[in-house]
Structure formats: C-alpha cells, structure tokens
PDB file of C-alpha atoms in Angstrom:
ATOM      1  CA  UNK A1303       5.476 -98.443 -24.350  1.00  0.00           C
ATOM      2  CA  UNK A1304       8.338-100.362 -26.115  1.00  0.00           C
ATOM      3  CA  UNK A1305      11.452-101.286 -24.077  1.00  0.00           C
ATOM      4  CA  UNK A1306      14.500-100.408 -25.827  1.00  0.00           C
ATOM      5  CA  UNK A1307      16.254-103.399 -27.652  1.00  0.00           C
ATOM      6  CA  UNK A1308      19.738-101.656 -27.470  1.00  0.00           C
ATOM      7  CA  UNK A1309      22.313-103.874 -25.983  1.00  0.00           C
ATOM      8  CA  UNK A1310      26.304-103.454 -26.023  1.00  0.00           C
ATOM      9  CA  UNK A1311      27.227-107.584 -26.546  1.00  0.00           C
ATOM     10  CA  UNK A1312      30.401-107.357 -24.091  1.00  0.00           C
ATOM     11  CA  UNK A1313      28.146-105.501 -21.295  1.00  0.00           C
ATOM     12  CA  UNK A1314      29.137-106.295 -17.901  1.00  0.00           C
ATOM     13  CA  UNK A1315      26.769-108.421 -15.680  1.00  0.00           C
ATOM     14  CA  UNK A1316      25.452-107.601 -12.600  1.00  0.00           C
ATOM     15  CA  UNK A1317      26.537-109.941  -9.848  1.00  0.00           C
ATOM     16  CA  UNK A1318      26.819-110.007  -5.851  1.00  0.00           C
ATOM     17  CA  UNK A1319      30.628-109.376  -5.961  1.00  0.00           C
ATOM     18  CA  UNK A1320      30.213-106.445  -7.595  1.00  0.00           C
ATOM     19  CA  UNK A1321      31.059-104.586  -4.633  1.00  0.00           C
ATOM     20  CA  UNK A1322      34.628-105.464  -4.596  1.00  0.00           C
ATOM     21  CA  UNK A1323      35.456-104.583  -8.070  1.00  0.00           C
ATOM     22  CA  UNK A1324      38.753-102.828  -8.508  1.00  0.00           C
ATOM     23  CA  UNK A1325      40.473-101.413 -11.449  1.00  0.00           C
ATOM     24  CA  UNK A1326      42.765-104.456 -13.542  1.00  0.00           C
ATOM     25  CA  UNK A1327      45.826-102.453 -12.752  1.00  0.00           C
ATOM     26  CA  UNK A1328      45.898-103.172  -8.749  1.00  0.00           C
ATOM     27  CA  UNK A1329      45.883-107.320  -9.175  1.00  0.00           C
ATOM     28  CA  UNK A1330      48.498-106.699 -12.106  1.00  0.00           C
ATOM     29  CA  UNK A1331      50.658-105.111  -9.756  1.00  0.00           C
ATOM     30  CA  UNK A1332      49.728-107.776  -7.686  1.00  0.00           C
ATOM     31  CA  UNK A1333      50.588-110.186  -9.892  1.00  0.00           C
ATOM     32  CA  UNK A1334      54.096-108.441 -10.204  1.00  0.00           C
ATOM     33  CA  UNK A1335      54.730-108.198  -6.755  1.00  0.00           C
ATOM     34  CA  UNK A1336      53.399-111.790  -5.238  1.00  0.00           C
ATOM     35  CA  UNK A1337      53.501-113.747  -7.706  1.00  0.00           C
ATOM     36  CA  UNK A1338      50.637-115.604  -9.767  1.00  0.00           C
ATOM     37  CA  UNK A1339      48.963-117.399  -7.289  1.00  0.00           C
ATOM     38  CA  UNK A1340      48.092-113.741  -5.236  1.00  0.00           C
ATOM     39  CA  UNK A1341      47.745-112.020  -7.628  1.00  0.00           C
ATOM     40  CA  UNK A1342      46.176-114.343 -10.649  1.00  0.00           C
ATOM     41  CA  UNK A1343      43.017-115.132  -8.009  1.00  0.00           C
ATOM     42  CA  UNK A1344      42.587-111.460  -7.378  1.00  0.00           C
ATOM     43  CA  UNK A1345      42.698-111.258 -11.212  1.00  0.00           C
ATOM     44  CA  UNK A1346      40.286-113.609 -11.676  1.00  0.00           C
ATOM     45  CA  UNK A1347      37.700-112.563  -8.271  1.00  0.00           C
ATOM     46  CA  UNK A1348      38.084-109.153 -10.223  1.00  0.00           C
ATOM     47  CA  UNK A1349      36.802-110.791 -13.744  1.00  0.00           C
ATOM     48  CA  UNK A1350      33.944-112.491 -11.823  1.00  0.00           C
ATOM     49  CA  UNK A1351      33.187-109.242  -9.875  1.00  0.00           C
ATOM     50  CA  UNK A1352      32.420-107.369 -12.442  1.00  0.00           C
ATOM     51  CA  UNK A1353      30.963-109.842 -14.790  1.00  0.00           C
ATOM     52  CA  UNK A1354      33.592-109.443 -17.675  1.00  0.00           C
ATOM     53  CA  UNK A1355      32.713-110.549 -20.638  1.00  0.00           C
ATOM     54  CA  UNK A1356      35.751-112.477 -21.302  1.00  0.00           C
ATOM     55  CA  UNK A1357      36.089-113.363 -17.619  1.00  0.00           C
ATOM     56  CA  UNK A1358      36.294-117.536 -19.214  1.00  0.00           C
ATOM     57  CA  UNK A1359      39.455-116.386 -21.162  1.00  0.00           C
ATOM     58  CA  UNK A1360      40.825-114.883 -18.166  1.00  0.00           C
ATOM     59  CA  UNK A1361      40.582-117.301 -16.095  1.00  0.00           C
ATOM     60  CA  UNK A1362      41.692-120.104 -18.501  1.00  0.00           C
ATOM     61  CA  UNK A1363      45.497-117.606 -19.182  1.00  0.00           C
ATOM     62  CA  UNK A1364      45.678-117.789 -15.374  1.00  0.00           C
ATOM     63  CA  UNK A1365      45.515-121.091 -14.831  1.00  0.00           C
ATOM     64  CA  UNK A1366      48.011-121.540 -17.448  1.00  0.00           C
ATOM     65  CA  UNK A1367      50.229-119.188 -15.933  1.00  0.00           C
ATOM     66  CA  UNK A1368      50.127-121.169 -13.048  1.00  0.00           C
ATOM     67  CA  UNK A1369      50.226-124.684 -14.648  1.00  0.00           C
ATOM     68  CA  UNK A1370      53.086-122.982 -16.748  1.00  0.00           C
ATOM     69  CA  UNK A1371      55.239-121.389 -13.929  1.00  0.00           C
ATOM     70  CA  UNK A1372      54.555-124.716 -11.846  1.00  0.00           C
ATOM     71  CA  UNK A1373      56.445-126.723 -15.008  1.00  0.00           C
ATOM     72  CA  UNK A1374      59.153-123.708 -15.352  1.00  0.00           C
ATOM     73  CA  UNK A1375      60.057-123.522 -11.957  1.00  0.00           C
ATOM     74  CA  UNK A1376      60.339-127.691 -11.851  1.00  0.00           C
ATOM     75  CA  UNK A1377      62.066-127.573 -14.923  1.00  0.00           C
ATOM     76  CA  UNK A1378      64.891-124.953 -14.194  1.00  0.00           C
ATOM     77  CA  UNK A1379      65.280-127.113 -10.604  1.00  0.00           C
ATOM     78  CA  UNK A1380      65.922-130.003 -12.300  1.00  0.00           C
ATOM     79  CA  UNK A1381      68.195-128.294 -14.918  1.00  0.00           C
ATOM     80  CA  UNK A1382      69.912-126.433 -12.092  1.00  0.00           C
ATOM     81  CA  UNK A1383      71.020-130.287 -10.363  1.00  0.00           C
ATOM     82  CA  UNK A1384      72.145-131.589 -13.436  1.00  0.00           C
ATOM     83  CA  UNK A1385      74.378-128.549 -13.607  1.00  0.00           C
ATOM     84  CA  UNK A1386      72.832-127.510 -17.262  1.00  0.00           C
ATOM     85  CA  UNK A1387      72.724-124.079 -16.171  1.00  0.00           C
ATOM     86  CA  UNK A1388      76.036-122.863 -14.094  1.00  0.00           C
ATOM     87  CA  UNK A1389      74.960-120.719 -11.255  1.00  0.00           C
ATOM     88  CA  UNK A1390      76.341-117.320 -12.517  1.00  0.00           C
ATOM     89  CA  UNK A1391      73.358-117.713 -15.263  1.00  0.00           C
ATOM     90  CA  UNK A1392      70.458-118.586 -12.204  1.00  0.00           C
ATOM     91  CA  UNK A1393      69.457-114.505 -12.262  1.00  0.00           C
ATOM     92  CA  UNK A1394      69.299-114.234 -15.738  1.00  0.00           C
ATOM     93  CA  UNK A1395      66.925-117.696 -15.780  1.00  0.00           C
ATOM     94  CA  UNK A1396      64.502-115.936 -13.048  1.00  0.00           C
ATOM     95  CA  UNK A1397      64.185-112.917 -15.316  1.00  0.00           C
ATOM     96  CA  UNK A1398      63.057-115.233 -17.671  1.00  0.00           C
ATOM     97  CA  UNK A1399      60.813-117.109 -15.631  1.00  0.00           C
ATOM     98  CA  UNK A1400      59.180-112.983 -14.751  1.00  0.00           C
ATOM     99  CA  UNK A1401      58.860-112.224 -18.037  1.00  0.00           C
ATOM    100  CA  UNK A1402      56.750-115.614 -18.737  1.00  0.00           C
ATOM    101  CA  UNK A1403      54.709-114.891 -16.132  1.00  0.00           C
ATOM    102  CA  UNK A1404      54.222-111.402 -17.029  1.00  0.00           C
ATOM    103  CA  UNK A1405      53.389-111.608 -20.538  1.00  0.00           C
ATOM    104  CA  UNK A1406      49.998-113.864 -20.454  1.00  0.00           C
ATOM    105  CA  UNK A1407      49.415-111.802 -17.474  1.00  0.00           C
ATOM    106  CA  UNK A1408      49.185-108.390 -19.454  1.00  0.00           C
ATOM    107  CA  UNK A1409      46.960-110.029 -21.546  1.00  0.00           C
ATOM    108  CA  UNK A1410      44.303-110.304 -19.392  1.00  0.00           C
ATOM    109  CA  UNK A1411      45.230-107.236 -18.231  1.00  0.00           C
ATOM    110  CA  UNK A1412      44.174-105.213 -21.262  1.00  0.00           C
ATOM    111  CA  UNK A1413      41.157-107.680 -21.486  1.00  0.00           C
ATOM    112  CA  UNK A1414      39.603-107.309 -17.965  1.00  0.00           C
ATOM    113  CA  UNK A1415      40.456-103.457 -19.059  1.00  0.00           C
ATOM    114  CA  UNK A1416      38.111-103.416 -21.393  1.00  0.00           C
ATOM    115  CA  UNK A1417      35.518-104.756 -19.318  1.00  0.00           C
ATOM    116  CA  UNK A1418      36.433-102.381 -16.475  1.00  0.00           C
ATOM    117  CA  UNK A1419      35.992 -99.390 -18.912  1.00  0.00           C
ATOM    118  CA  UNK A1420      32.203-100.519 -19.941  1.00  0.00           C
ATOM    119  CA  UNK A1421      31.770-101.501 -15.812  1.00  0.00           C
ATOM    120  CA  UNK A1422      32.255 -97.876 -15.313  1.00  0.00           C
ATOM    121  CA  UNK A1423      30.321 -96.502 -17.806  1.00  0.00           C
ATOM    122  CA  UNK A1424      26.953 -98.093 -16.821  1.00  0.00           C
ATOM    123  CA  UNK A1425      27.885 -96.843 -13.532  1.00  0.00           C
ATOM    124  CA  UNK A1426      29.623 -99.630 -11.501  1.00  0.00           C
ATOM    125  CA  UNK A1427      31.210 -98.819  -8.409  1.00  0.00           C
ATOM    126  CA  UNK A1428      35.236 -99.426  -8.360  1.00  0.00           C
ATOM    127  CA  UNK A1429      36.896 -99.978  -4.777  1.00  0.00           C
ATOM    128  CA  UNK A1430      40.576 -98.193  -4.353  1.00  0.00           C
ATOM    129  CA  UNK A1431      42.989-101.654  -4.070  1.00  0.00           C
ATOM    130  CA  UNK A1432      45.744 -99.467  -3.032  1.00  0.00           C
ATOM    131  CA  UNK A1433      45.066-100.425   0.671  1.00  0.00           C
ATOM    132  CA  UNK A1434      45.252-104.230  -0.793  1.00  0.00           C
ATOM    133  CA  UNK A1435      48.227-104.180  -2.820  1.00  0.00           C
ATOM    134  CA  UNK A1436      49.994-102.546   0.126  1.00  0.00           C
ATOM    135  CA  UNK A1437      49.493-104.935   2.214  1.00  0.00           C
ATOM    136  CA  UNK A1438      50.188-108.206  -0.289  1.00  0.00           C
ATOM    137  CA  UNK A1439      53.223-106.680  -0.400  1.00  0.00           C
ATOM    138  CA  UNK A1440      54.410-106.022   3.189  1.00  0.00           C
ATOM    139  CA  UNK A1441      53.116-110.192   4.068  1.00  0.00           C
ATOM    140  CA  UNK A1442      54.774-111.433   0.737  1.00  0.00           C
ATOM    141  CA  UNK A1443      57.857-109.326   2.141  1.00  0.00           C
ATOM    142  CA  UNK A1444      57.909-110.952   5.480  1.00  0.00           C
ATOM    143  CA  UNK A1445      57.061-113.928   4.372  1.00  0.00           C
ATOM    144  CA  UNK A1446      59.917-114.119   2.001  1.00  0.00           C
ATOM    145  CA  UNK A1447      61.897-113.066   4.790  1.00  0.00           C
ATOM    146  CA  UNK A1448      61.390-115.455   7.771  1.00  0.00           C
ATOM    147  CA  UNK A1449      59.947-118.421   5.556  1.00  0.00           C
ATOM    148  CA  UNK A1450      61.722-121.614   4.168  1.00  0.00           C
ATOM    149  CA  UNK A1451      61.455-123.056   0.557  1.00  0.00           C
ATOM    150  CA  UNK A1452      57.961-123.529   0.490  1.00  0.00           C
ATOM    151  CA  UNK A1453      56.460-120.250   0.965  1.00  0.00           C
ATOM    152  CA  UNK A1454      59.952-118.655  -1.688  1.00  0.00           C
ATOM    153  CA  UNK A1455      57.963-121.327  -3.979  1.00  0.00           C
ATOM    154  CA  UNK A1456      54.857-120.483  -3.662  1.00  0.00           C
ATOM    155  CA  UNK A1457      55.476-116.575  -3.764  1.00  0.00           C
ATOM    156  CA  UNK A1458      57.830-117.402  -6.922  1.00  0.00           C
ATOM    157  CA  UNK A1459      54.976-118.945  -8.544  1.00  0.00           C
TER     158      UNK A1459
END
C-alpha cells in the first residue's frame, strides 16, 4: 500500500516543546504588558514550540524589536539631556516608543497565528497561558514598583 504524498508546506513540526504551546494571543498580551524582552522570548519559545513555519521570521522581528527599542530608548535619553524634547512632551514620546514596539509585534502575531491555527488542526495540544500572563503581570507590577532604573529599563524595553 501507497503512503499518501499529501503535505500542507507550512505544516507545523513536531518537537519536544510542544507541550507548552499556547495560543499567540497570551505572549502578545505579554508583550503589551512586560515589555519585549518577557514577552518577545515567550513569543519566540511559542514559535519554536509549535514548530511554526515562519518561526525564523519571528524570531528575526523580535530581535529587532529589541535591538530597535534598545536604540529608541537610548536615543530619546540622550534627546531628553540635551533638552530636545521639553518634559511636558516625555508621555507623548513613550506612546510612541509603545506603538513601535507594538507594531512589528502584531506582525508576528498574525504570523505565529497562522501556524497556531494549522497546530490545532492536526491535533496539537494548546496550554491555557492565562495562569502565565497573570502572573508576568503581578512581578512586572512589583517590580516596577520597588525597583530602581534598571529593572523600569528593562521592563520598558
């Protein structure tokens, strides 16, 4: 007997993280709530996880996100000594700063998205990251709250 020769090219791959794949949404949220280095390398595990297709792309946008809020966040320091934005304008610059970060971001959203769909129609398993995201929260929280610089930075990132 013949084995079939069907194959769908973006097909998942099997791998031993597959147990802790989660849908795209919960490290997007993640990504919203602590920032890109939390939440981009839950973003990325997740690509890996469930063998995404596109899981190189994915991982290349998050690094730039990083590599690209590192130089933003630099950059608007700098700016900010050399008084070429006046404070008043600093909350409208971090909105700005979000909204960087966010954009590439929801790109690999939708393309881990599509991966996730196919993931769950062979039949992958999908973990609830409710419990996670809960929980990045609450430590980014009191983190933010009884840290110095360094951990605002690295949470702003």
């Amino acid at each position: 007997m013949r084995q079939a020769t069907y194959h769908i090219v973006d097909e998942p791959t099997r791998g031993p993280l597959e147990r802790v794949v989660v849908n795209p949404l919960w490290p997007f949220l993640a990504l919203m709530v602590a920032g890109s280095l939390v939440g981009g390398t839950w973003l990325a595990l997740n690509a890996f996880a469930m063998g995404s297709a596109t899981r190189r792309r994915e991982v290349a946008a998050l690094v730039a996100i990083l590599v690209g809020m590192l130089v933003l966040i630099v950059g608007i320091s700098v700016l900010h000594r050399a008084e070429v934005f006046p404070t008043w304008t600093l909350p409208y610059v971090r909105i700005g700063v979000r909204v960087a970060r966010m954009l590439p971001a929801y790109f690999v959203f939708t393309w881990q998205s599509r991966s996730f769909a196919l993931f769950t129609y062979v039949g992958g398993e999908v973990r609830n990251g409710l419990w996670f995201l809960l929980a990045i929260f609450f430590l980014s929280t009191s983190a933010l709250v009884e840290s110095g610089p360094i951990a605002r930075f690295l949470f702003a990132l």
